[in-house]
Amino acid sequence: METLIKELEAYKRALSSEEKLQLSNSVLDKLYAVYPFNKFEYTISHLIAKGIITLDGYLEMRAEYLQRNKYLHLFELAPRTFGETWGQQHLMEHVPEFKIPTKSLDPSYSGEYDLLLNDIHVEVKASRAVKKIGGDTLANKALASDSKSRFDMNYQQLKPGCCDAFVWIAVWRDKIDYWVLSSKDVQNNPLLSNQHRASQLSETGAVVEGQIHINNGNYADFEKYRVQLRDIYTKVLEIGKKK
């Protein structure tokens, strides 16, 4: 979004003083917007009408914006839809070997993990990279992978004792990261903390249900768990052999 705003501001400089007033922030901020008509559509329409932007120029700008924001639509999904529905379906589309667990596949299954690969229990968690500021919508706070803004991604309701492997998905506006961790990797991670203040520890003092925040300060620490989408299947199998 920042890049698009800068591009439009550059085009505005070619307008007359009176025309600039029509597209000033004070005017645009008061503009009544109803999807898909908003201040960007309003601005671009004016610039095309004045001959500042050609149709080809607009189409190029549009294509570049879509490339920079190809996953922006995922920031508009409700939290449960994003994490539980989209995340799991996304993995199953690309790794068809994953199965939805049932009693027939795993007689002991009682909803404690998300996907099954052979006899490997897999938990899927997804989070979105957004600016660490209050207010505004997730879509407006969504970050590109090269952003310098402070961010926080919270992987929560982590129950290492209920699965063999975790697949974590991190969504940016322009790319998706994938991390594959064993249950031991999560259990032994010093960043793992209790999900709730009243949460009980196990008899050995381990966290039963916890969370891990990934941010600017520790993002690089998870590089060793990063995998390409095509390699998730192999990595989960490797963890399964060690369980």
mmCIF file of C-alpha atoms in Angstrom:
data_model
loop_
_atom_site.group_PDB
_atom_site.id
_atom_site.type_symbol
_atom_site.label_atom_id
_atom_site.label_comp_id
_atom_site.label_asym_id
_atom_site.label_seq_id
_atom_site.Cartn_x
_atom_site.Cartn_y
_atom_site.Cartn_z
ATOM 1 C CA MET A 1 0.000 0.000 0.000
ATOM 2 C CA GLU A 2 2.853 2.398 0.825
ATOM 3 C CA THR A 3 4.307 1.907 -2.667
ATOM 4 C CA LEU A 4 0.951 2.580 -4.346
ATOM 5 C CA ILE A 5 0.462 5.756 -2.293
ATOM 6 C CA LYS A 6 3.921 7.023 -3.303
ATOM 7 C CA GLU A 7 3.199 6.285 -6.969
ATOM 8 C CA LEU A 8 -0.072 8.200 -6.881
ATOM 9 C CA GLU A 9 1.528 11.128 -5.048
ATOM 10 C CA ALA A 10 4.138 11.328 -7.804
ATOM 11 C CA TYR A 11 1.410 11.438 -10.454
ATOM 12 C CA LYS A 12 -0.471 14.149 -8.527
ATOM 13 C CA ARG A 13 2.479 16.487 -8.854
ATOM 14 C CA ALA A 14 1.617 16.910 -12.547
ATOM 15 C CA LEU A 15 -1.824 18.343 -11.688
ATOM 16 C CA SER A 16 -2.702 22.013 -11.432
ATOM 17 C CA SER A 17 -3.075 23.577 -7.984
ATOM 18 C CA GLU A 18 -6.875 23.441 -8.220
ATOM 19 C CA GLU A 19 -6.837 19.822 -9.347
ATOM 20 C CA LYS A 20 -4.474 18.903 -6.499
ATOM 21 C CA LEU A 21 -6.977 20.336 -4.017
ATOM 22 C CA GLN A 22 -9.632 17.958 -5.364
ATOM 23 C CA LEU A 23 -7.342 15.044 -4.473
ATOM 24 C CA SER A 24 -5.944 16.436 -1.221
ATOM 25 C CA ASN A 25 -5.863 14.277 1.915
ATOM 26 C CA SER A 26 -8.522 16.457 3.536
ATOM 27 C CA VAL A 27 -10.896 15.723 0.645
ATOM 28 C CA LEU A 28 -10.027 12.043 0.349
ATOM 29 C CA ASP A 29 -10.339 11.442 4.103
ATOM 30 C CA LYS A 30 -13.901 12.786 4.009
ATOM 31 C CA LEU A 31 -14.825 10.781 0.924
ATOM 32 C CA TYR A 32 -17.739 8.421 1.511
ATOM 33 C CA ALA A 33 -16.506 5.003 0.445
ATOM 34 C CA VAL A 34 -18.460 1.834 -0.280
ATOM 35 C CA TYR A 35 -16.614 -1.209 -1.631
ATOM 36 C CA PRO A 36 -15.188 -1.249 -4.283
ATOM 37 C CA PHE A 37 -15.406 2.556 -4.592
ATOM 38 C CA ASN A 38 -12.820 4.204 -2.353
ATOM 39 C CA LYS A 39 -10.227 6.986 -2.332
ATOM 40 C CA PHE A 40 -7.823 5.022 -4.538
ATOM 41 C CA GLU A 41 -10.414 4.404 -7.228
ATOM 42 C CA TYR A 42 -11.438 8.064 -6.938
ATOM 43 C CA THR A 43 -7.846 9.291 -7.302
ATOM 44 C CA ILE A 44 -6.943 6.987 -10.196
ATOM 45 C CA SER A 45 -10.130 7.923 -12.074
ATOM 46 C CA HIS A 46 -9.253 11.609 -11.802
ATOM 47 C CA LEU A 47 -5.672 11.016 -12.942
ATOM 48 C CA ILE A 48 -6.817 8.999 -15.983
ATOM 49 C CA ALA A 49 -9.434 11.651 -16.846
ATOM 50 C CA LYS A 50 -6.737 14.350 -16.774
ATOM 51 C CA GLY A 51 -4.431 12.274 -18.939
ATOM 52 C CA ILE A 52 -1.812 11.955 -16.190
ATOM 53 C CA ILE A 53 -2.098 8.162 -16.199
ATOM 54 C CA THR A 54 -2.650 6.248 -19.430
ATOM 55 C CA LEU A 55 -4.649 3.039 -19.568
ATOM 56 C CA ASP A 56 -1.440 1.065 -20.143
ATOM 57 C CA GLY A 57 0.153 2.857 -17.191
ATOM 58 C CA TYR A 58 -2.800 1.958 -15.005
ATOM 59 C CA LEU A 59 -2.703 -1.691 -16.077
ATOM 60 C CA GLU A 60 1.013 -1.874 -15.281
ATOM 61 C CA MET A 61 0.462 -0.241 -11.888
ATOM 62 C CA ARG A 62 -2.352 -2.700 -11.188
ATOM 63 C CA ALA A 63 -0.267 -5.740 -12.146
ATOM 64 C CA GLU A 64 2.636 -4.621 -9.950
ATOM 65 C CA TYR A 65 0.285 -3.993 -7.017
ATOM 66 C CA LEU A 66 -1.256 -7.448 -7.342
ATOM 67 C CA GLN A 67 2.208 -9.006 -7.406
ATOM 68 C CA ARG A 68 3.232 -7.146 -4.241
ATOM 69 C CA ASN A 69 -0.020 -8.039 -2.489
ATOM 70 C CA LYS A 70 -0.936 -11.471 -3.811
ATOM 71 C CA TYR A 71 -1.798 -12.760 -0.320
ATOM 72 C CA LEU A 72 -3.486 -9.606 0.996
ATOM 73 C CA HIS A 73 -6.916 -11.245 0.708
ATOM 74 C CA LEU A 74 -5.901 -13.705 3.446
ATOM 75 C CA PHE A 75 -5.725 -10.823 5.929
ATOM 76 C CA GLU A 76 -9.446 -10.269 5.464
ATOM 77 C CA LEU A 77 -10.416 -13.749 6.670
ATOM 78 C CA ALA A 78 -11.847 -14.212 10.153
ATOM 79 C CA PRO A 79 -9.281 -15.717 12.580
ATOM 80 C CA ARG A 80 -10.871 -19.158 12.776
ATOM 81 C CA THR A 81 -11.509 -19.334 9.040
ATOM 82 C CA PHE A 82 -7.904 -18.343 8.378
ATOM 83 C CA GLY A 83 -6.238 -20.656 10.881
ATOM 84 C CA GLU A 84 -8.418 -23.734 10.933
ATOM 85 C CA THR A 85 -10.029 -23.742 7.502
ATOM 86 C CA TRP A 86 -7.687 -22.019 5.053
ATOM 87 C CA GLY A 87 -4.444 -23.222 6.676
ATOM 88 C CA GLN A 88 -5.340 -26.894 6.679
ATOM 89 C CA GLN A 89 -6.941 -26.837 3.226
ATOM 90 C CA HIS A 90 -3.938 -25.004 1.811
ATOM 91 C CA LEU A 91 -1.589 -27.732 3.034
ATOM 92 C CA MET A 92 -3.813 -30.562 1.842
ATOM 93 C CA GLU A 93 -4.031 -29.027 -1.629
ATOM 94 C CA HIS A 94 -0.247 -29.050 -1.928
ATOM 95 C CA VAL A 95 0.490 -32.163 0.114
ATOM 96 C CA PRO A 96 -2.330 -34.566 -0.806
ATOM 97 C CA GLU A 97 -0.779 -37.269 1.398
ATOM 98 C CA PHE A 98 -2.139 -35.414 4.423
ATOM 99 C CA LYS A 99 -5.423 -36.888 5.644
ATOM 100 C CA ILE A 100 -8.124 -35.541 7.916
ATOM 101 C CA PRO A 101 -7.973 -37.830 10.962
ATOM 102 C CA THR A 102 -10.952 -40.027 11.759
ATOM 103 C CA LYS A 103 -11.620 -42.874 14.152
ATOM 104 C CA SER A 104 -11.229 -45.332 11.293
ATOM 105 C CA LEU A 105 -7.728 -44.018 10.524
ATOM 106 C CA ASP A 106 -6.751 -43.519 14.176
ATOM 107 C CA PRO A 107 -8.977 -45.310 16.718
ATOM 108 C CA SER A 108 -7.545 -43.169 19.526
ATOM 109 C CA TYR A 109 -8.277 -39.875 17.771
ATOM 110 C CA SER A 110 -10.321 -37.380 19.797
ATOM 111 C CA GLY A 111 -9.641 -34.057 18.032
ATOM 112 C CA GLU A 112 -6.244 -33.351 19.574
ATOM 113 C CA TYR A 113 -4.405 -32.775 16.241
ATOM 114 C CA ASP A 114 -5.293 -31.571 12.739
ATOM 115 C CA LEU A 115 -3.837 -33.835 10.044
ATOM 116 C CA LEU A 116 -2.510 -37.355 9.693
ATOM 117 C CA LEU A 117 0.406 -38.495 7.556
ATOM 118 C CA ASN A 118 0.734 -42.272 7.804
ATOM 119 C CA ASP A 119 0.807 -42.594 11.611
ATOM 120 C CA ILE A 120 2.308 -39.130 12.195
ATOM 121 C CA HIS A 121 0.080 -36.673 14.064
ATOM 122 C CA VAL A 122 0.413 -33.147 12.654
ATOM 123 C CA GLU A 123 -0.792 -29.859 14.118
ATOM 124 C CA VAL A 124 -1.196 -26.880 11.759
ATOM 125 C CA LYS A 125 -0.855 -23.287 12.927
ATOM 126 C CA ALA A 126 -1.081 -20.157 10.799
ATOM 127 C CA SER A 127 -0.406 -16.511 11.560
ATOM 128 C CA ARG A 128 -0.280 -13.229 9.652
ATOM 129 C CA ALA A 129 2.459 -10.591 9.752
ATOM 130 C CA VAL A 130 0.927 -7.263 10.734
ATOM 131 C CA LYS A 131 2.225 -3.989 12.142
ATOM 132 C CA LYS A 132 2.478 -4.088 15.918
ATOM 133 C CA ILE A 133 0.109 -1.179 16.458
ATOM 134 C CA GLY A 134 -3.365 -0.926 17.900
ATOM 135 C CA GLY A 135 -6.541 -0.336 15.933
ATOM 136 C CA ASP A 136 -7.204 -0.521 12.190
ATOM 137 C CA THR A 137 -7.999 -3.656 10.200
ATOM 138 C CA LEU A 138 -5.589 -6.528 9.639
ATOM 139 C CA ALA A 139 -5.603 -5.781 5.906
ATOM 140 C CA ASN A 140 -4.472 -2.203 6.527
ATOM 141 C CA LYS A 141 -1.765 -3.389 8.939
ATOM 142 C CA ALA A 142 -0.561 -6.210 6.670
ATOM 143 C CA LEU A 143 3.187 -6.193 6.033
ATOM 144 C CA ALA A 144 5.386 -7.140 3.105
ATOM 145 C CA SER A 145 8.261 -9.510 3.827
ATOM 146 C CA ASP A 146 10.853 -6.749 3.385
ATOM 147 C CA SER A 147 9.120 -4.298 5.717
ATOM 148 C CA LYS A 148 11.146 -2.723 8.534
ATOM 149 C CA SER A 149 8.048 -2.193 10.694
ATOM 150 C CA ARG A 150 7.754 -3.976 14.012
ATOM 151 C CA PHE A 151 5.536 -7.039 13.791
ATOM 152 C CA ASP A 152 4.288 -9.858 15.969
ATOM 153 C CA MET A 153 2.980 -13.277 14.971
ATOM 154 C CA ASN A 154 1.520 -15.386 17.740
ATOM 155 C CA TYR A 155 1.403 -19.172 17.387
ATOM 156 C CA GLN A 156 -0.933 -20.191 20.146
ATOM 157 C CA GLN A 157 -2.758 -23.156 21.644
ATOM 158 C CA LEU A 158 0.396 -25.195 21.154
ATOM 159 C CA LYS A 159 0.084 -28.622 22.748
ATOM 160 C CA PRO A 160 3.330 -30.522 22.073
ATOM 161 C CA GLY A 161 2.061 -33.550 23.936
ATOM 162 C CA CYS A 162 -0.775 -34.015 21.450
ATOM 163 C CA CYS A 163 1.141 -34.272 18.171
ATOM 164 C CA ASP A 164 4.396 -35.410 16.614
ATOM 165 C CA ALA A 165 5.016 -32.468 14.276
ATOM 166 C CA PHE A 166 3.932 -28.882 13.798
ATOM 167 C CA VAL A 167 3.565 -27.090 10.475
ATOM 168 C CA TRP A 168 3.567 -23.335 10.971
ATOM 169 C CA ILE A 169 2.445 -20.997 8.213
ATOM 170 C CA ALA A 170 3.441 -17.321 8.211
ATOM 171 C CA VAL A 171 1.582 -15.140 5.725
ATOM 172 C CA TRP A 172 2.956 -11.828 4.445
ATOM 173 C CA ARG A 173 1.383 -9.629 1.814
ATOM 174 C CA ASP A 174 3.816 -10.909 -0.804
ATOM 175 C CA LYS A 175 4.936 -14.381 0.331
ATOM 176 C CA ILE A 176 4.260 -17.295 2.643
ATOM 177 C CA ASP A 177 6.791 -18.860 5.007
ATOM 178 C CA TYR A 178 6.591 -22.476 6.147
ATOM 179 C CA TRP A 179 8.255 -23.913 9.232
ATOM 180 C CA VAL A 180 8.180 -27.560 10.243
ATOM 181 C CA LEU A 181 9.042 -28.373 13.860
ATOM 182 C CA SER A 182 8.901 -31.541 15.930
ATOM 183 C CA SER A 183 6.892 -31.538 19.129
ATOM 184 C CA LYS A 184 10.220 -31.582 21.001
ATOM 185 C CA ASP A 185 11.403 -28.505 19.084
ATOM 186 C CA VAL A 186 8.361 -26.642 20.363
ATOM 187 C CA GLN A 187 8.388 -28.088 23.872
ATOM 188 C CA ASN A 188 12.055 -27.210 24.375
ATOM 189 C CA ASN A 189 11.912 -23.755 22.794
ATOM 190 C CA PRO A 190 12.731 -21.100 25.422
ATOM 191 C CA LEU A 191 10.101 -18.799 23.889
ATOM 192 C CA LEU A 192 7.278 -21.212 24.741
ATOM 193 C CA SER A 193 5.106 -19.739 27.469
ATOM 194 C CA ASN A 194 1.798 -20.665 29.056
ATOM 195 C CA GLN A 195 -1.226 -19.790 26.948
ATOM 196 C CA HIS A 196 -3.217 -18.736 29.984
ATOM 197 C CA ARG A 197 -2.145 -17.564 33.408
ATOM 198 C CA ALA A 198 -4.134 -20.343 35.016
ATOM 199 C CA SER A 199 -2.719 -23.038 32.723
ATOM 200 C CA GLN A 200 -1.226 -25.970 34.584
ATOM 201 C CA LEU A 201 2.195 -27.415 33.936
ATOM 202 C CA SER A 202 2.718 -31.147 33.507
ATOM 203 C CA GLU A 203 4.154 -33.275 36.291
ATOM 204 C CA THR A 204 7.619 -32.692 34.796
ATOM 205 C CA GLY A 205 7.089 -28.920 34.711
ATOM 206 C CA ALA A 206 6.528 -28.762 30.950
ATOM 207 C CA VAL A 207 4.013 -26.391 29.345
ATOM 208 C CA VAL A 208 0.846 -28.291 28.417
ATOM 209 C CA GLU A 209 -0.756 -25.561 26.291
ATOM 210 C CA GLY A 210 1.428 -22.657 25.285
ATOM 211 C CA GLN A 211 2.248 -19.976 22.767
ATOM 212 C CA ILE A 212 5.262 -18.619 20.922
ATOM 213 C CA HIS A 213 5.509 -15.054 19.638
ATOM 214 C CA ILE A 214 7.645 -14.514 16.541
ATOM 215 C CA ASN A 215 8.755 -10.941 15.922
ATOM 216 C CA ASN A 216 11.558 -8.810 14.525
ATOM 217 C CA GLY A 217 13.867 -9.842 17.347
ATOM 218 C CA ASN A 218 13.620 -13.617 16.968
ATOM 219 C CA TYR A 219 12.402 -14.191 13.392
ATOM 220 C CA ALA A 220 15.879 -15.281 12.262
ATOM 221 C CA ASP A 221 16.023 -17.892 15.045
ATOM 222 C CA PHE A 222 13.439 -19.980 13.192
ATOM 223 C CA GLU A 223 15.369 -20.088 9.933
ATOM 224 C CA LYS A 224 16.548 -23.631 10.707
ATOM 225 C CA TYR A 225 12.939 -24.821 10.612
ATOM 226 C CA ARG A 226 12.065 -23.121 7.327
ATOM 227 C CA VAL A 227 11.135 -25.364 4.402
ATOM 228 C CA GLN A 228 9.801 -24.881 0.914
ATOM 229 C CA LEU A 229 6.180 -25.874 0.401
ATOM 230 C CA ARG A 230 7.240 -28.839 -1.739
ATOM 231 C CA ASP A 231 9.486 -30.149 1.068
ATOM 232 C CA ILE A 232 6.904 -30.204 3.884
ATOM 233 C CA TYR A 233 5.976 -33.818 3.152
ATOM 234 C CA THR A 234 9.593 -35.031 3.379
ATOM 235 C CA LYS A 235 10.326 -33.050 6.539
ATOM 236 C CA VAL A 236 7.267 -34.368 8.360
ATOM 237 C CA LEU A 237 8.251 -37.914 7.390
ATOM 238 C CA GLU A 238 11.731 -37.318 8.839
ATOM 239 C CA ILE A 239 10.225 -36.205 12.137
ATOM 240 C CA GLY A 240 7.926 -39.222 12.113
ATOM 241 C CA LYS A 241 10.863 -41.616 11.829
ATOM 242 C CA LYS A 242 12.371 -40.160 15.010
ATOM 243 C CA LYS A 243 9.275 -40.290 17.182
#
